[in-house]
Short mmCIF file of C-alpha atoms and ligand atoms in Angstrom, two decimals:
data_model
loop_
_atom_site.label_atom_id
_atom_site.label_comp_id
_atom_site.label_asym_id
_atom_site.label_seq_id
_atom_site.Cartn_x
_atom_site.Cartn_y
_atom_site.Cartn_z
CA MET R 1261 -130.43 193.94 -76.26
CA GLU R 1262 -129.65 194.45 -72.79
CA LYS R 1263 -125.94 193.88 -72.03
CA LEU R 1264 -122.53 194.87 -73.03
CA GLU R 1265 -120.64 192.07 -72.95
CA HIS R 1266 -117.10 193.34 -74.69
CA ILE R 1267 -115.45 196.49 -77.07
CA GLY R 1268 -113.99 195.21 -79.40
CA ILE R 1269 -110.08 197.85 -80.37
CA ALA R 1270 -108.20 197.54 -83.21
CA VAL R 1271 -104.12 197.63 -82.72
CA LYS R 1272 -101.60 196.92 -84.88
CA ASN R 1273 -99.75 195.07 -82.96
CA LEU R 1274 -101.61 192.47 -80.09
CA ASP R 1275 -98.42 192.35 -78.14
CA GLU R 1276 -97.20 196.72 -77.63
CA SER R 1277 -100.67 196.36 -77.16
CA ASN R 1278 -101.34 194.24 -74.08
CA LYS R 1279 -98.55 195.40 -72.43
CA LEU R 1280 -100.60 199.44 -72.38
CA PHE R 1281 -103.86 197.60 -72.09
CA ALA R 1282 -102.10 195.82 -68.86
CA ARG R 1283 -101.15 199.48 -67.88
CA LEU R 1284 -103.55 201.67 -68.52
CA LEU R 1285 -105.84 198.45 -66.63
CA GLY R 1286 -103.95 197.39 -64.05
CA LYS R 1287 -104.16 193.42 -64.82
CA PRO R 1288 -102.65 191.31 -68.31
CA HIS R 1289 -105.00 190.50 -70.23
CA TYR R 1290 -106.13 185.96 -69.30
CA LYS R 1291 -106.62 184.58 -72.52
CA ILE R 1292 -105.65 185.16 -76.30
CA GLU R 1293 -107.46 182.93 -79.13
CA GLU R 1294 -107.23 183.35 -83.52
CA VAL R 1295 -109.75 183.31 -84.84
CA ALA R 1296 -108.52 182.05 -88.35
CA SER R 1297 -111.95 181.76 -90.01
CA GLU R 1298 -111.54 185.68 -89.50
CA GLY R 1299 -108.59 186.64 -89.88
CA VAL R 1300 -107.74 188.03 -86.39
CA ARG R 1301 -105.84 187.57 -83.18
CA THR R 1302 -107.83 188.94 -80.58
CA SER R 1303 -107.14 188.73 -76.57
CA PHE R 1304 -109.24 189.72 -73.94
CA PHE R 1305 -109.02 192.11 -70.43
CA ASP R 1306 -111.32 191.47 -67.90
CA ALA R 1307 -112.07 194.90 -66.91
CA GLY R 1308 -115.18 194.94 -64.43
CA ASN R 1309 -118.87 194.03 -66.28
CA VAL R 1310 -117.77 194.38 -69.75
CA LYS R 1311 -114.43 192.61 -70.84
CA ILE R 1312 -112.73 194.40 -73.89
CA GLU R 1313 -111.27 192.89 -76.76
CA LEU R 1314 -107.93 193.77 -78.73
CA LEU R 1315 -107.80 192.60 -82.19
CA GLU R 1316 -105.63 192.19 -84.79
CA ALA R 1317 -105.27 191.16 -88.02
CA THR R 1318 -103.15 188.35 -89.39
CA ASN R 1319 -103.19 188.57 -93.10
CA PRO R 1320 -103.62 192.06 -95.27
CA ASN R 1321 -107.45 190.17 -95.93
CA SER R 1322 -108.65 190.89 -92.74
CA PRO R 1323 -111.43 193.40 -92.10
CA ILE R 1324 -109.55 194.37 -88.75
CA ALA R 1325 -106.36 194.96 -91.84
CA LYS R 1326 -108.73 196.57 -93.73
CA PHE R 1327 -110.14 198.99 -91.16
CA ILE R 1328 -106.71 200.50 -89.86
CA GLU R 1329 -106.29 201.56 -93.01
CA LYS R 1330 -109.03 203.51 -93.27
CA ARG R 1331 -109.06 204.83 -89.87
CA GLY R 1332 -106.21 203.81 -87.74
CA GLU R 1333 -106.30 201.94 -85.06
CA GLY R 1334 -108.76 202.26 -81.94
CA ILE R 1335 -112.75 201.25 -81.50
CA HIS R 1336 -114.67 198.74 -83.72
CA HIS R 1337 -117.38 197.10 -82.47
CA LEU R 1338 -119.71 197.51 -79.56
CA ALA R 1339 -121.11 194.01 -78.94
CA PHE R 1340 -123.80 193.21 -76.53
CA GLU R 1341 -124.53 189.45 -75.58
CA VAL R 1342 -128.18 188.16 -77.18
CA ALA R 1343 -129.59 184.46 -75.80
CA ASN R 1344 -130.35 183.30 -79.13
CA VAL R 1345 -128.65 184.69 -82.03
CA LYS R 1346 -130.64 184.08 -85.24
CA GLU R 1347 -133.23 185.14 -83.36
CA SER R 1348 -132.29 188.50 -82.53
CA VAL R 1349 -131.14 188.26 -86.70
CA ARG R 1350 -133.85 187.81 -87.78
CA ALA R 1351 -135.84 190.47 -85.05
CA TYR R 1352 -133.51 192.75 -85.55
CA ALA R 1353 -133.35 192.81 -90.28
CA GLU R 1354 -137.26 192.74 -88.94
CA ASN R 1355 -136.63 195.65 -87.71
CA GLY R 1356 -135.06 197.63 -89.81
CA PHE R 1357 -131.31 196.82 -89.04
CA THR R 1358 -128.84 195.53 -91.67
CA LEU R 1359 -127.50 192.80 -91.09
CA LEU R 1360 -124.10 191.98 -92.35
CA ASN R 1361 -124.30 187.99 -91.63
CA GLU R 1362 -127.32 186.95 -91.57
CA THR R 1363 -125.68 183.70 -90.57
CA PRO R 1364 -124.45 183.98 -87.50
CA LYS R 1365 -120.80 182.36 -87.89
CA ALA R 1366 -118.10 181.36 -84.27
CA GLY R 1367 -116.34 183.93 -82.88
CA ALA R 1368 -113.24 184.94 -79.88
CA ASP R 1369 -114.79 183.91 -76.88
CA ASN R 1370 -116.32 180.64 -77.55
CA LYS R 1371 -119.32 182.90 -79.59
CA GLN R 1372 -121.58 182.70 -81.89
CA ILE R 1373 -121.41 185.99 -83.02
CA ALA R 1374 -123.73 188.45 -86.24
CA PHE R 1375 -122.95 192.12 -87.30
CA MET R 1376 -124.83 195.08 -87.95
CA HIS R 1377 -123.75 197.53 -90.54
CA PRO R 1378 -122.75 200.58 -89.10
CA LYS R 1379 -124.21 202.80 -91.46
CA SER R 1380 -127.67 201.84 -90.11
CA THR R 1381 -126.86 202.26 -86.46
CA ASN R 1382 -125.35 205.36 -86.79
CA GLY R 1383 -122.05 204.35 -87.67
CA VAL R 1384 -121.16 201.82 -84.88
CA LEU R 1385 -120.43 197.89 -85.79
CA VAL R 1386 -122.73 196.47 -83.24
CA GLU R 1387 -121.88 192.51 -83.43
CA MET R 1388 -124.58 190.70 -80.98
CA CYS R 1389 -122.88 187.25 -79.42
CA GLU R 1390 -124.64 184.04 -77.38
CA GLU R 1391 -122.67 182.88 -75.60
CA VAL R 1392 -122.49 178.76 -77.02
CA LYS R 1393 -123.07 176.53 -73.85
CA SER R 1394 -120.81 173.04 -74.25
ZN1 ZN I 669 -116.11 191.15 -80.62
#
């Protein structure tokens, strides 16, 4: 994995945080997207070579709700771009990393994604994402 694609940040209130990050970055978010299957509503900011993804839970069982319950708001994951997420899942699993989902799933921003368990990556939740060509 070479390129950091985005940094995911768990927030309690997306609308409030959109305002905060607009003040912080000096520009507004450029899109909002709900991923119902993951129980999240997301917004994206362009932060130069990397995006910032804010994530708000849409139901109490959402991984974001559980994260905030345990650890509070803050950095949730680092996402790296990969050319082929299926291949990467296989290669990293073979190389001793623990995957949270072996089968890539649909994420926000037109991506197929898979996560590595933080226990195999020094406590950092790592997302691999492949842009879906339309
Ligand atoms: Zn992400």
